[in-house]
C-alpha cells in the first residue's frame, strides 16, 4: 500500500516493453522510458509502472535454481535498475510464466513460484506479469495462479499481480478468488483496427467481471505504434491505425476499466499520441474510485444498428455519469441516447449538462435525449452532470 491507496484498487497504468520491442530490450531502454515518464508528463498523468516483459533472463537458472538477468542486456542488474526507477517515484515490473518456460523459451516459474517471488522482492519488483505458456497439462491454470498469488503475498513486498491467461479456462469464474489484481481476458492485441474492434466487442456485457482489486485487462495499448514493432504479429504488417482509431481504442479501454499499459515507443511519440495517452478526463473515468463496470446500451432504433454501434455508460463516484458513444462501423452514424435508459425519467424534472472529454469543453444542457453524429471508427465521450 502506498499513499494510503490499497494495491490494485484502480486499474494499473504504465508501460510494457513487449508490443514494440519484444526480445530487443536492454537497461538503457528502460532507463530512457523512466526518464521520459517524468520529463514528458506521463507520471503526472498517472502512469507509474515500467514493466520488462519476456526475454530478460538467461536461458538457464543458476546453481541455486535462481533466475539470472542477462548481463549483456542488463549489466547493472535488476536491483540497480529498480532503484533507478524508484528514485524517480515510479514502480518496476517484471515478467514470468506459469509453465516450465516463458512464451519465448526462457525459464518459467513452474515449481519455483516461492523462490522466484522472493527473488523478485529482493530485486525491488512492484508488478509481475504472469503468462500462460508451457503450462503442465496435469495442473489447472486456476491452481497455478493461486500458487504464485500466495507466493507474492508472502514475499515481503507489495507486488501487483497481473495474470495473463488470455481468457482461457473460464477465467472469469475464478480469477478474483485467486488473488490476481488484473487478468487478461482476450487473445493478444494487434496494431490494427479489426483487432481492437474484435477485442472490445468480446468484452461487452462482461461489466460484472471487473472492478476494484481485480480488473479485466483487454491487453496493452497499441496507441501510437503506427505499425512499428519488432513483433510481426502485433504490428500485423498493415501499417497500424490512424489517430481517430487510436482515440477510440483508448476511450474503450478507459470506459471499460481496463488497465492502461502503454505499448508504443514513447521516445518517438508524436503530439497526437501524447494527447490521447494523457487525456486527463478519460483517465479520471478509468481511475474512478468506485471501480464500476461500464454497461452497454444499444441506440434507438435498436433494430437499425448492428452490434458495432453502441453506448457504454459508467456511473462515477461523484454522481456524474460517463457515456461513450462508439461507432465501430465503417460509415457515419447518429447514436441516440434516451435519458430514460440511464435512469433519468422525464418526470424527474432533471436535465443533463454534458462535457466533451476529448475536446475538453462543455457541450450544453439537454433534456430527454442526446443524439450526436459520430464518424466511422470514432467516438464521443461525455461526462454528464445532473442539473
mmCIF file of C-alpha atoms in Angstrom:
data_model
loop_
_atom_site.group_PDB
_atom_site.id
_atom_site.type_symbol
_atom_site.label_atom_id
_atom_site.label_comp_id
_atom_site.label_asym_id
_atom_site.label_seq_id
_atom_site.Cartn_x
_atom_site.Cartn_y
_atom_site.Cartn_z
ATOM 1 C CA UNK A 1 0.000 0.000 0.000
ATOM 2 C CA UNK A 2 1.312 3.434 -0.972
ATOM 3 C CA UNK A 3 -0.137 6.853 -0.114
ATOM 4 C CA UNK A 4 -2.967 5.001 1.658
ATOM 5 C CA UNK A 5 -4.164 3.579 -1.680
ATOM 6 C CA UNK A 6 -4.588 -0.193 -1.458
ATOM 7 C CA UNK A 7 -2.735 -2.261 -4.053
ATOM 8 C CA UNK A 8 -4.940 -2.867 -7.085
ATOM 9 C CA UNK A 9 -7.740 -0.502 -6.095
ATOM 10 C CA UNK A 10 -7.810 1.124 -9.545
ATOM 11 C CA UNK A 11 -6.625 -0.189 -12.935
ATOM 12 C CA UNK A 12 -2.851 -0.220 -13.321
ATOM 13 C CA UNK A 13 -1.266 2.441 -15.521
ATOM 14 C CA UNK A 14 2.193 2.080 -17.004
ATOM 15 C CA UNK A 15 4.331 0.925 -19.919
ATOM 16 C CA UNK A 16 5.307 -2.549 -21.111
ATOM 17 C CA UNK A 17 8.180 -3.439 -23.431
ATOM 18 C CA UNK A 18 6.532 -6.268 -25.396
ATOM 19 C CA UNK A 19 4.365 -4.601 -28.038
ATOM 20 C CA UNK A 20 7.184 -2.669 -29.648
ATOM 21 C CA UNK A 21 10.453 -4.256 -28.550
ATOM 22 C CA UNK A 22 9.739 -7.960 -27.810
ATOM 23 C CA UNK A 23 13.214 -9.546 -27.423
ATOM 24 C CA UNK A 24 15.189 -6.352 -28.160
ATOM 25 C CA UNK A 25 15.283 -4.933 -24.632
ATOM 26 C CA UNK A 26 18.105 -3.548 -22.533
ATOM 27 C CA UNK A 27 18.888 -1.497 -19.477
ATOM 28 C CA UNK A 28 19.316 1.797 -21.324
ATOM 29 C CA UNK A 29 15.890 1.496 -22.968
ATOM 30 C CA UNK A 30 14.215 1.022 -19.593
ATOM 31 C CA UNK A 31 16.114 3.964 -18.094
ATOM 32 C CA UNK A 32 15.128 6.124 -21.063
ATOM 33 C CA UNK A 33 11.458 5.250 -20.575
ATOM 34 C CA UNK A 34 11.700 6.115 -16.873
ATOM 35 C CA UNK A 35 13.292 9.457 -17.719
ATOM 36 C CA UNK A 36 10.560 10.262 -20.243
ATOM 37 C CA UNK A 37 7.802 9.265 -17.827
ATOM 38 C CA UNK A 38 8.951 12.160 -15.664
ATOM 39 C CA UNK A 39 10.040 14.730 -18.254
ATOM 40 C CA UNK A 40 7.125 14.274 -20.699
ATOM 41 C CA UNK A 41 4.335 14.214 -18.113
ATOM 42 C CA UNK A 42 3.307 10.543 -18.129
ATOM 43 C CA UNK A 43 3.990 10.235 -14.403
ATOM 44 C CA UNK A 44 1.917 13.333 -13.629
ATOM 45 C CA UNK A 45 -0.896 11.876 -15.760
ATOM 46 C CA UNK A 46 -0.986 8.775 -13.533
ATOM 47 C CA UNK A 47 1.294 6.276 -15.273
ATOM 48 C CA UNK A 48 3.592 4.607 -12.756
ATOM 49 C CA UNK A 49 4.634 1.047 -13.716
ATOM 50 C CA UNK A 50 7.532 0.364 -16.091
ATOM 51 C CA UNK A 51 7.390 -3.326 -16.970
ATOM 52 C CA UNK A 52 10.027 -5.506 -18.630
ATOM 53 C CA UNK A 53 8.289 -8.327 -20.487
ATOM 54 C CA UNK A 54 9.758 -11.626 -21.767
ATOM 55 C CA UNK A 55 13.396 -12.229 -22.840
ATOM 56 C CA UNK A 56 15.124 -10.525 -19.889
ATOM 57 C CA UNK A 57 16.843 -13.595 -18.394
ATOM 58 C CA UNK A 58 19.453 -16.142 -19.339
ATOM 59 C CA UNK A 59 18.196 -19.436 -20.774
ATOM 60 C CA UNK A 60 19.215 -21.368 -17.633
ATOM 61 C CA UNK A 61 18.854 -20.848 -13.895
ATOM 62 C CA UNK A 62 21.978 -20.677 -11.737
ATOM 63 C CA UNK A 63 23.286 -23.479 -9.493
ATOM 64 C CA UNK A 64 20.955 -22.375 -6.696
ATOM 65 C CA UNK A 65 17.948 -22.508 -9.002
ATOM 66 C CA UNK A 66 17.567 -18.738 -9.273
ATOM 67 C CA UNK A 67 16.622 -16.820 -12.376
ATOM 68 C CA UNK A 68 19.521 -14.795 -13.780
ATOM 69 C CA UNK A 69 19.162 -11.476 -15.586
ATOM 70 C CA UNK A 70 21.026 -11.438 -18.902
ATOM 71 C CA UNK A 71 24.208 -9.450 -18.131
ATOM 72 C CA UNK A 72 24.580 -8.402 -21.762
ATOM 73 C CA UNK A 73 21.173 -6.700 -21.659
ATOM 74 C CA UNK A 74 21.166 -5.593 -18.022
ATOM 75 C CA UNK A 75 24.800 -5.139 -16.950
ATOM 76 C CA UNK A 76 23.956 -3.269 -13.736
ATOM 77 C CA UNK A 77 21.497 -5.939 -12.620
ATOM 78 C CA UNK A 78 17.811 -5.743 -11.816
ATOM 79 C CA UNK A 79 18.195 -4.300 -8.318
ATOM 80 C CA UNK A 80 20.127 -1.302 -9.620
ATOM 81 C CA UNK A 81 17.570 -0.795 -12.379
ATOM 82 C CA UNK A 82 14.723 -0.973 -9.871
ATOM 83 C CA UNK A 83 16.499 1.579 -7.679
ATOM 84 C CA UNK A 84 16.846 3.940 -10.650
ATOM 85 C CA UNK A 85 13.124 3.675 -11.373
ATOM 86 C CA UNK A 86 12.148 4.051 -7.713
ATOM 87 C CA UNK A 87 14.284 7.178 -7.351
ATOM 88 C CA UNK A 88 12.017 8.804 -9.933
ATOM 89 C CA UNK A 89 8.908 7.948 -7.936
ATOM 90 C CA UNK A 90 7.949 5.168 -10.344
ATOM 91 C CA UNK A 91 7.434 1.414 -9.972
ATOM 92 C CA UNK A 92 9.270 -1.507 -11.541
ATOM 93 C CA UNK A 93 7.633 -4.510 -13.194
ATOM 94 C CA UNK A 94 8.885 -7.854 -14.498
ATOM 95 C CA UNK A 95 7.594 -10.950 -16.263
ATOM 96 C CA UNK A 96 7.417 -14.683 -15.712
ATOM 97 C CA UNK A 97 5.201 -17.595 -16.686
ATOM 98 C CA UNK A 98 3.137 -20.365 -15.050
ATOM 99 C CA UNK A 99 4.860 -23.029 -17.134
ATOM 100 C CA UNK A 100 8.255 -24.628 -17.408
ATOM 101 C CA UNK A 101 9.264 -21.952 -19.920
ATOM 102 C CA UNK A 102 8.124 -18.486 -20.874
ATOM 103 C CA UNK A 103 6.440 -17.879 -24.210
ATOM 104 C CA UNK A 104 9.827 -17.005 -25.742
ATOM 105 C CA UNK A 105 11.538 -20.095 -24.309
ATOM 106 C CA UNK A 106 13.213 -18.704 -21.186
ATOM 107 C CA UNK A 107 12.868 -20.366 -17.744
ATOM 108 C CA UNK A 108 9.339 -20.245 -16.339
ATOM 109 C CA UNK A 109 8.317 -20.283 -12.689
ATOM 110 C CA UNK A 110 6.651 -23.711 -12.510
ATOM 111 C CA UNK A 111 7.727 -25.384 -9.234
ATOM 112 C CA UNK A 112 9.823 -22.268 -8.475
ATOM 113 C CA UNK A 113 6.963 -19.945 -7.553
ATOM 114 C CA UNK A 114 8.008 -19.132 -3.992
ATOM 115 C CA UNK A 115 11.704 -18.935 -4.841
ATOM 116 C CA UNK A 116 11.040 -16.575 -7.743
ATOM 117 C CA UNK A 117 8.664 -14.415 -5.699
ATOM 118 C CA UNK A 118 11.351 -13.942 -3.044
ATOM 119 C CA UNK A 119 13.902 -13.070 -5.732
ATOM 120 C CA UNK A 120 11.569 -10.527 -7.311
ATOM 121 C CA UNK A 121 11.055 -8.966 -3.881
ATOM 122 C CA UNK A 122 14.827 -8.778 -3.335
ATOM 123 C CA UNK A 123 15.168 -7.020 -6.679
ATOM 124 C CA UNK A 124 12.552 -4.419 -5.727
ATOM 125 C CA UNK A 125 9.874 -5.559 -8.164
ATOM 126 C CA UNK A 126 6.436 -3.911 -7.799
ATOM 127 C CA UNK A 127 4.494 -5.646 -10.611
ATOM 128 C CA UNK A 128 4.565 -9.167 -12.027
ATOM 129 C CA UNK A 129 3.032 -10.118 -15.361
ATOM 130 C CA UNK A 130 2.464 -13.878 -15.246
ATOM 131 C CA UNK A 131 1.923 -15.516 -18.640
ATOM 132 C CA UNK A 132 0.373 -18.871 -19.610
ATOM 133 C CA UNK A 133 2.770 -20.671 -21.962
ATOM 134 C CA UNK A 134 4.115 -24.221 -21.470
ATOM 135 C CA UNK A 135 1.549 -24.941 -18.758
ATOM 136 C CA UNK A 136 1.712 -28.517 -17.443
ATOM 137 C CA UNK A 137 -1.425 -30.344 -18.528
ATOM 138 C CA UNK A 138 -1.950 -32.124 -15.221
ATOM 139 C CA UNK A 139 -2.420 -28.908 -13.196
ATOM 140 C CA UNK A 140 -5.175 -26.362 -13.741
ATOM 141 C CA UNK A 141 -4.421 -22.765 -14.547
ATOM 142 C CA UNK A 142 -6.543 -21.765 -11.576
ATOM 143 C CA UNK A 143 -4.238 -23.634 -9.202
ATOM 144 C CA UNK A 144 -1.074 -22.286 -10.838
ATOM 145 C CA UNK A 145 -2.260 -18.695 -10.460
ATOM 146 C CA UNK A 146 -3.218 -19.374 -6.850
ATOM 147 C CA UNK A 147 0.317 -20.654 -6.257
ATOM 148 C CA UNK A 148 2.027 -17.508 -7.465
ATOM 149 C CA UNK A 149 -0.535 -15.275 -5.802
ATOM 150 C CA UNK A 150 0.177 -16.895 -2.449
ATOM 151 C CA UNK A 151 3.918 -16.685 -3.080
ATOM 152 C CA UNK A 152 3.703 -12.970 -3.850
ATOM 153 C CA UNK A 153 1.557 -12.224 -0.819
ATOM 154 C CA UNK A 154 4.211 -13.851 1.370
ATOM 155 C CA UNK A 155 7.385 -12.499 -0.272
ATOM 156 C CA UNK A 156 7.747 -9.483 1.991
ATOM 157 C CA UNK A 157 6.887 -6.856 -0.619
ATOM 158 C CA UNK A 158 3.722 -5.468 -2.202
ATOM 159 C CA UNK A 159 3.724 -6.741 -5.795
ATOM 160 C CA UNK A 160 0.791 -6.155 -8.115
ATOM 161 C CA UNK A 161 -0.143 -9.491 -9.709
ATOM 162 C CA UNK A 162 -1.090 -9.419 -13.397
ATOM 163 C CA UNK A 163 -2.478 -12.782 -14.541
ATOM 164 C CA UNK A 164 -2.215 -13.336 -18.291
ATOM 165 C CA UNK A 165 -4.037 -16.490 -19.370
ATOM 166 C CA UNK A 166 -5.711 -14.934 -22.461
ATOM 167 C CA UNK A 167 -9.257 -15.581 -21.208
ATOM 168 C CA UNK A 168 -8.762 -19.354 -21.173
ATOM 169 C CA UNK A 169 -10.319 -21.929 -18.803
ATOM 170 C CA UNK A 170 -13.368 -19.871 -17.789
ATOM 171 C CA UNK A 171 -11.065 -17.363 -16.107
ATOM 172 C CA UNK A 172 -13.974 -15.042 -15.258
ATOM 173 C CA UNK A 173 -15.336 -17.636 -12.847
ATOM 174 C CA UNK A 174 -12.281 -17.978 -10.584
ATOM 175 C CA UNK A 175 -9.725 -15.243 -11.157
ATOM 176 C CA UNK A 176 -10.864 -12.843 -8.425
ATOM 177 C CA UNK A 177 -10.613 -15.595 -5.817
ATOM 178 C CA UNK A 178 -7.075 -16.420 -6.997
ATOM 179 C CA UNK A 179 -5.751 -13.111 -5.692
ATOM 180 C CA UNK A 180 -4.796 -11.556 -9.056
ATOM 181 C CA UNK A 181 -5.188 -7.784 -9.257
ATOM 182 C CA UNK A 182 -5.755 -7.817 -13.028
ATOM 183 C CA UNK A 183 -6.299 -10.534 -15.602
ATOM 184 C CA UNK A 184 -6.126 -10.865 -19.354
ATOM 185 C CA UNK A 185 -9.485 -11.753 -20.833
ATOM 186 C CA UNK A 186 -8.522 -11.774 -24.504
ATOM 187 C CA UNK A 187 -6.057 -13.058 -27.068
ATOM 188 C CA UNK A 188 -3.093 -10.803 -27.868
ATOM 189 C CA UNK A 189 -3.910 -7.443 -29.388
ATOM 190 C CA UNK A 190 -2.646 -6.437 -32.837
ATOM 191 C CA UNK A 191 -1.940 -2.945 -34.098
ATOM 192 C CA UNK A 192 -4.857 -2.699 -36.478
ATOM 193 C CA UNK A 193 -8.484 -1.674 -36.272
ATOM 194 C CA UNK A 194 -10.070 -5.115 -36.706
ATOM 195 C CA UNK A 195 -8.158 -6.434 -33.684
ATOM 196 C CA UNK A 196 -9.168 -3.517 -31.453
ATOM 197 C CA UNK A 197 -12.791 -3.881 -32.537
ATOM 198 C CA UNK A 198 -12.826 -7.643 -32.008
ATOM 199 C CA UNK A 199 -11.346 -7.426 -28.506
ATOM 200 C CA UNK A 200 -13.729 -4.680 -27.432
ATOM 201 C CA UNK A 201 -16.833 -6.455 -28.735
ATOM 202 C CA UNK A 202 -15.776 -9.673 -27.000
ATOM 203 C CA UNK A 203 -15.913 -7.945 -23.612
ATOM 204 C CA UNK A 204 -19.224 -6.106 -23.908
ATOM 205 C CA UNK A 205 -21.757 -7.163 -21.273
ATOM 206 C CA UNK A 206 -18.993 -8.508 -19.004
ATOM 207 C CA UNK A 207 -19.023 -5.483 -16.698
ATOM 208 C CA UNK A 208 -19.769 -7.698 -13.702
ATOM 209 C CA UNK A 209 -16.357 -9.355 -14.112
ATOM 210 C CA UNK A 210 -14.264 -6.262 -13.483
ATOM 211 C CA UNK A 211 -13.872 -3.923 -10.555
ATOM 212 C CA UNK A 212 -11.670 -2.818 -7.708
ATOM 213 C CA UNK A 213 -8.780 -5.188 -6.911
ATOM 214 C CA UNK A 214 -9.409 -7.441 -9.951
ATOM 215 C CA UNK A 215 -9.524 -5.588 -13.263
ATOM 216 C CA UNK A 216 -10.396 -7.054 -16.655
ATOM 217 C CA UNK A 217 -7.301 -6.456 -18.806
ATOM 218 C CA UNK A 218 -8.087 -6.074 -22.523
ATOM 219 C CA UNK A 219 -4.315 -6.183 -23.258
ATOM 220 C CA UNK A 220 -1.709 -3.489 -23.696
ATOM 221 C CA UNK A 221 -2.439 -0.333 -25.645
ATOM 222 C CA UNK A 222 -1.282 -0.015 -29.244
ATOM 223 C CA UNK A 223 -1.871 3.749 -29.306
ATOM 224 C CA UNK A 224 0.963 5.481 -31.153
ATOM 225 C CA UNK A 225 2.544 2.389 -32.673
ATOM 226 C CA UNK A 226 1.531 3.149 -36.288
ATOM 227 C CA UNK A 227 2.598 -0.341 -37.321
ATOM 228 C CA UNK A 228 6.073 -0.075 -35.807
ATOM 229 C CA UNK A 229 7.108 -3.170 -33.845
ATOM 230 C CA UNK A 230 9.718 -5.909 -33.724
ATOM 231 C CA UNK A 231 6.767 -8.266 -33.287
ATOM 232 C CA UNK A 232 5.214 -9.010 -36.689
ATOM 233 C CA UNK A 233 2.091 -10.437 -35.061
ATOM 234 C CA UNK A 234 1.393 -7.254 -33.128
ATOM 235 C CA UNK A 235 2.393 -4.947 -35.987
ATOM 236 C CA UNK A 236 0.215 -7.100 -38.286
ATOM 237 C CA UNK A 237 2.205 -5.820 -41.277
ATOM 238 C CA UNK A 238 -0.578 -3.460 -42.392
ATOM 239 C CA UNK A 239 0.558 -0.137 -41.011
ATOM 240 C CA UNK A 240 -1.281 0.244 -37.718
ATOM 241 C CA UNK A 241 -4.191 2.612 -37.090
ATOM 242 C CA UNK A 242 -4.957 6.282 -37.608
ATOM 243 C CA UNK A 243 -5.270 8.744 -34.730
ATOM 244 C CA UNK A 244 -9.088 8.582 -34.591
ATOM 245 C CA UNK A 245 -8.906 4.798 -34.269
ATOM 246 C CA UNK A 246 -6.280 5.089 -31.527
ATOM 247 C CA UNK A 247 -8.511 7.633 -29.784
ATOM 248 C CA UNK A 248 -11.434 5.197 -29.901
ATOM 249 C CA UNK A 249 -9.166 2.386 -28.678
ATOM 250 C CA UNK A 250 -8.090 4.453 -25.660
ATOM 251 C CA UNK A 251 -11.669 5.511 -24.912
ATOM 252 C CA UNK A 252 -12.923 1.916 -24.989
ATOM 253 C CA UNK A 253 -10.198 0.719 -22.623
ATOM 254 C CA UNK A 254 -10.787 3.700 -20.311
ATOM 255 C CA UNK A 255 -14.557 3.285 -20.174
ATOM 256 C CA UNK A 256 -14.361 -0.490 -19.686
ATOM 257 C CA UNK A 257 -11.983 -0.142 -16.739
ATOM 258 C CA UNK A 258 -9.061 -1.922 -18.376
ATOM 259 C CA UNK A 259 -5.523 -1.326 -17.124
ATOM 260 C CA UNK A 260 -3.808 1.282 -19.296
ATOM 261 C CA UNK A 261 -0.411 -0.136 -20.213
ATOM 262 C CA UNK A 262 1.323 1.829 -22.972
ATOM 263 C CA UNK A 263 2.922 -0.334 -25.662
ATOM 264 C CA UNK A 264 4.462 2.166 -28.081
ATOM 265 C CA UNK A 265 7.990 3.562 -28.184
ATOM 266 C CA UNK A 266 7.403 6.721 -26.159
ATOM 267 C CA UNK A 267 10.795 8.048 -27.251
ATOM 268 C CA UNK A 268 9.182 8.599 -30.659
ATOM 269 C CA UNK A 269 5.680 9.585 -29.526
ATOM 270 C CA UNK A 270 4.163 12.465 -31.506
ATOM 271 C CA UNK A 271 1.867 15.082 -30.005
ATOM 272 C CA UNK A 272 -1.301 13.274 -31.097
ATOM 273 C CA UNK A 273 -0.165 10.145 -29.243
ATOM 274 C CA UNK A 274 0.658 12.123 -26.109
ATOM 275 C CA UNK A 275 -2.687 13.920 -26.229
ATOM 276 C CA UNK A 276 -4.515 10.590 -26.358
ATOM 277 C CA UNK A 277 -2.480 8.801 -23.702
ATOM 278 C CA UNK A 278 -2.522 11.725 -21.272
ATOM 279 C CA UNK A 279 -6.139 12.831 -21.632
ATOM 280 C CA UNK A 280 -6.953 13.675 -18.024
ATOM 281 C CA UNK A 281 -10.713 13.307 -18.428
ATOM 282 C CA UNK A 282 -10.573 9.777 -19.866
ATOM 283 C CA UNK A 283 -8.000 8.770 -17.250
ATOM 284 C CA UNK A 284 -10.248 10.126 -14.480
ATOM 285 C CA UNK A 285 -13.090 7.921 -15.737
ATOM 286 C CA UNK A 286 -10.792 4.892 -15.870
ATOM 287 C CA UNK A 287 -9.425 5.564 -12.379
ATOM 288 C CA UNK A 288 -12.736 6.389 -10.675
ATOM 289 C CA UNK A 289 -12.507 5.046 -7.143
ATOM 290 C CA UNK A 290 -15.805 3.161 -7.192
ATOM 291 C CA UNK A 291 -14.471 0.956 -9.982
ATOM 292 C CA UNK A 292 -17.837 0.188 -11.533
ATOM 293 C CA UNK A 293 -18.033 -1.572 -14.860
ATOM 294 C CA UNK A 294 -19.498 0.172 -17.900
ATOM 295 C CA UNK A 295 -22.795 -1.228 -19.148
ATOM 296 C CA UNK A 296 -23.853 -1.230 -22.786
ATOM 297 C CA UNK A 297 -26.902 0.483 -24.250
ATOM 298 C CA UNK A 298 -27.958 -0.112 -27.837
ATOM 299 C CA UNK A 299 -29.053 3.088 -29.610
ATOM 300 C CA UNK A 300 -32.594 3.654 -30.797
ATOM 301 C CA UNK A 301 -33.958 2.268 -33.005
ATOM 302 C CA UNK A 302 -32.252 -0.940 -31.907
ATOM 303 C CA UNK A 303 -33.320 -2.885 -34.996
ATOM 304 C CA UNK A 304 -31.397 -0.435 -37.188
ATOM 305 C CA UNK A 305 -27.964 -0.699 -35.576
ATOM 306 C CA UNK A 306 -25.529 -3.619 -35.673
ATOM 307 C CA UNK A 307 -23.512 -4.649 -32.634
ATOM 308 C CA UNK A 308 -20.642 -2.348 -33.603
ATOM 309 C CA UNK A 309 -22.628 0.808 -32.781
ATOM 310 C CA UNK A 310 -23.338 1.228 -29.076
ATOM 311 C CA UNK A 311 -23.012 3.328 -25.946
ATOM 312 C CA UNK A 312 -21.123 2.499 -22.769
ATOM 313 C CA UNK A 313 -22.358 4.019 -19.523
ATOM 314 C CA UNK A 314 -20.368 4.203 -16.307
ATOM 315 C CA UNK A 315 -21.688 5.592 -13.021
ATOM 316 C CA UNK A 316 -18.987 7.614 -11.261
ATOM 317 C CA UNK A 317 -18.295 8.145 -7.582
ATOM 318 C CA UNK A 318 -19.312 11.830 -7.545
ATOM 319 C CA UNK A 319 -22.732 11.164 -9.079
ATOM 320 C CA UNK A 320 -21.691 12.057 -12.616
ATOM 321 C CA UNK A 321 -22.271 9.632 -15.473
ATOM 322 C CA UNK A 322 -19.704 8.887 -18.174
ATOM 323 C CA UNK A 323 -21.217 7.977 -21.532
ATOM 324 C CA UNK A 324 -19.214 6.795 -24.517
ATOM 325 C CA UNK A 325 -20.816 6.879 -27.963
ATOM 326 C CA UNK A 326 -18.914 4.348 -30.063
ATOM 327 C CA UNK A 327 -19.210 3.888 -33.812
ATOM 328 C CA UNK A 328 -17.031 0.934 -34.743
ATOM 329 C CA UNK A 329 -18.775 0.578 -38.100
ATOM 330 C CA UNK A 330 -17.447 1.731 -41.463
ATOM 331 C CA UNK A 331 -19.813 4.667 -42.003
ATOM 332 C CA UNK A 332 -21.052 7.695 -40.086
ATOM 333 C CA UNK A 333 -23.887 7.078 -37.617
ATOM 334 C CA UNK A 334 -26.259 9.063 -35.457
ATOM 335 C CA UNK A 335 -26.243 7.488 -31.997
ATOM 336 C CA UNK A 336 -29.228 8.439 -29.863
ATOM 337 C CA UNK A 337 -29.223 8.202 -26.068
ATOM 338 C CA UNK A 338 -32.589 8.290 -24.307
ATOM 339 C CA UNK A 339 -32.029 9.537 -20.756
ATOM 340 C CA UNK A 340 -34.738 7.127 -19.611
ATOM 341 C CA UNK A 341 -32.294 4.296 -20.371
ATOM 342 C CA UNK A 342 -29.746 5.527 -17.830
ATOM 343 C CA UNK A 343 -32.273 6.017 -15.035
ATOM 344 C CA UNK A 344 -33.403 9.582 -15.658
ATOM 345 C CA UNK A 345 -37.154 9.755 -16.418
ATOM 346 C CA UNK A 346 -38.748 12.927 -17.739
ATOM 347 C CA UNK A 347 -40.839 13.135 -14.568
ATOM 348 C CA UNK A 348 -37.679 13.814 -12.570
ATOM 349 C CA UNK A 349 -37.585 17.329 -13.996
ATOM 350 C CA UNK A 350 -33.833 16.915 -14.356
ATOM 351 C CA UNK A 351 -31.591 17.646 -17.314
ATOM 352 C CA UNK A 352 -28.025 16.636 -18.121
ATOM 353 C CA UNK A 353 -25.160 19.055 -18.577
ATOM 354 C CA UNK A 354 -22.714 17.398 -20.984
ATOM 355 C CA UNK A 355 -18.944 17.884 -21.136
ATOM 356 C CA UNK A 356 -16.896 16.580 -24.092
ATOM 357 C CA UNK A 357 -13.927 14.658 -22.683
ATOM 358 C CA UNK A 358 -11.916 14.762 -25.931
ATOM 359 C CA UNK A 359 -12.477 18.402 -26.824
ATOM 360 C CA UNK A 360 -12.401 19.265 -23.100
ATOM 361 C CA UNK A 361 -15.265 21.725 -23.295
ATOM 362 C CA UNK A 362 -18.937 21.993 -22.358
ATOM 363 C CA UNK A 363 -21.444 20.869 -24.975
ATOM 364 C CA UNK A 364 -24.647 22.132 -23.366
ATOM 365 C CA UNK A 365 -27.694 21.120 -21.316
ATOM 366 C CA UNK A 366 -30.121 18.531 -22.689
ATOM 367 C CA UNK A 367 -33.490 17.039 -21.729
ATOM 368 C CA UNK A 368 -34.741 13.541 -22.529
ATOM 369 C CA UNK A 369 -32.212 12.663 -25.226
ATOM 370 C CA UNK A 370 -28.872 13.442 -26.854
ATOM 371 C CA UNK A 371 -28.149 12.329 -30.424
ATOM 372 C CA UNK A 372 -24.630 13.046 -31.692
ATOM 373 C CA UNK A 373 -23.429 12.111 -35.165
ATOM 374 C CA UNK A 374 -20.258 10.031 -34.833
ATOM 375 C CA UNK A 375 -17.885 9.361 -37.767
ATOM 376 C CA UNK A 376 -16.790 5.836 -38.681
ATOM 377 C CA UNK A 377 -14.262 4.224 -36.313
ATOM 378 C CA UNK A 378 -14.668 7.188 -33.966
ATOM 379 C CA UNK A 379 -16.243 8.035 -30.639
ATOM 380 C CA UNK A 380 -17.570 10.762 -28.395
ATOM 381 C CA UNK A 381 -17.154 10.509 -24.627
ATOM 382 C CA UNK A 382 -19.140 12.839 -22.379
ATOM 383 C CA UNK A 383 -19.246 13.378 -18.666
ATOM 384 C CA UNK A 384 -22.850 14.100 -17.695
ATOM 385 C CA UNK A 385 -23.908 16.050 -14.627
ATOM 386 C CA UNK A 386 -27.482 16.239 -13.364
ATOM 387 C CA UNK A 387 -28.804 19.808 -13.289
#
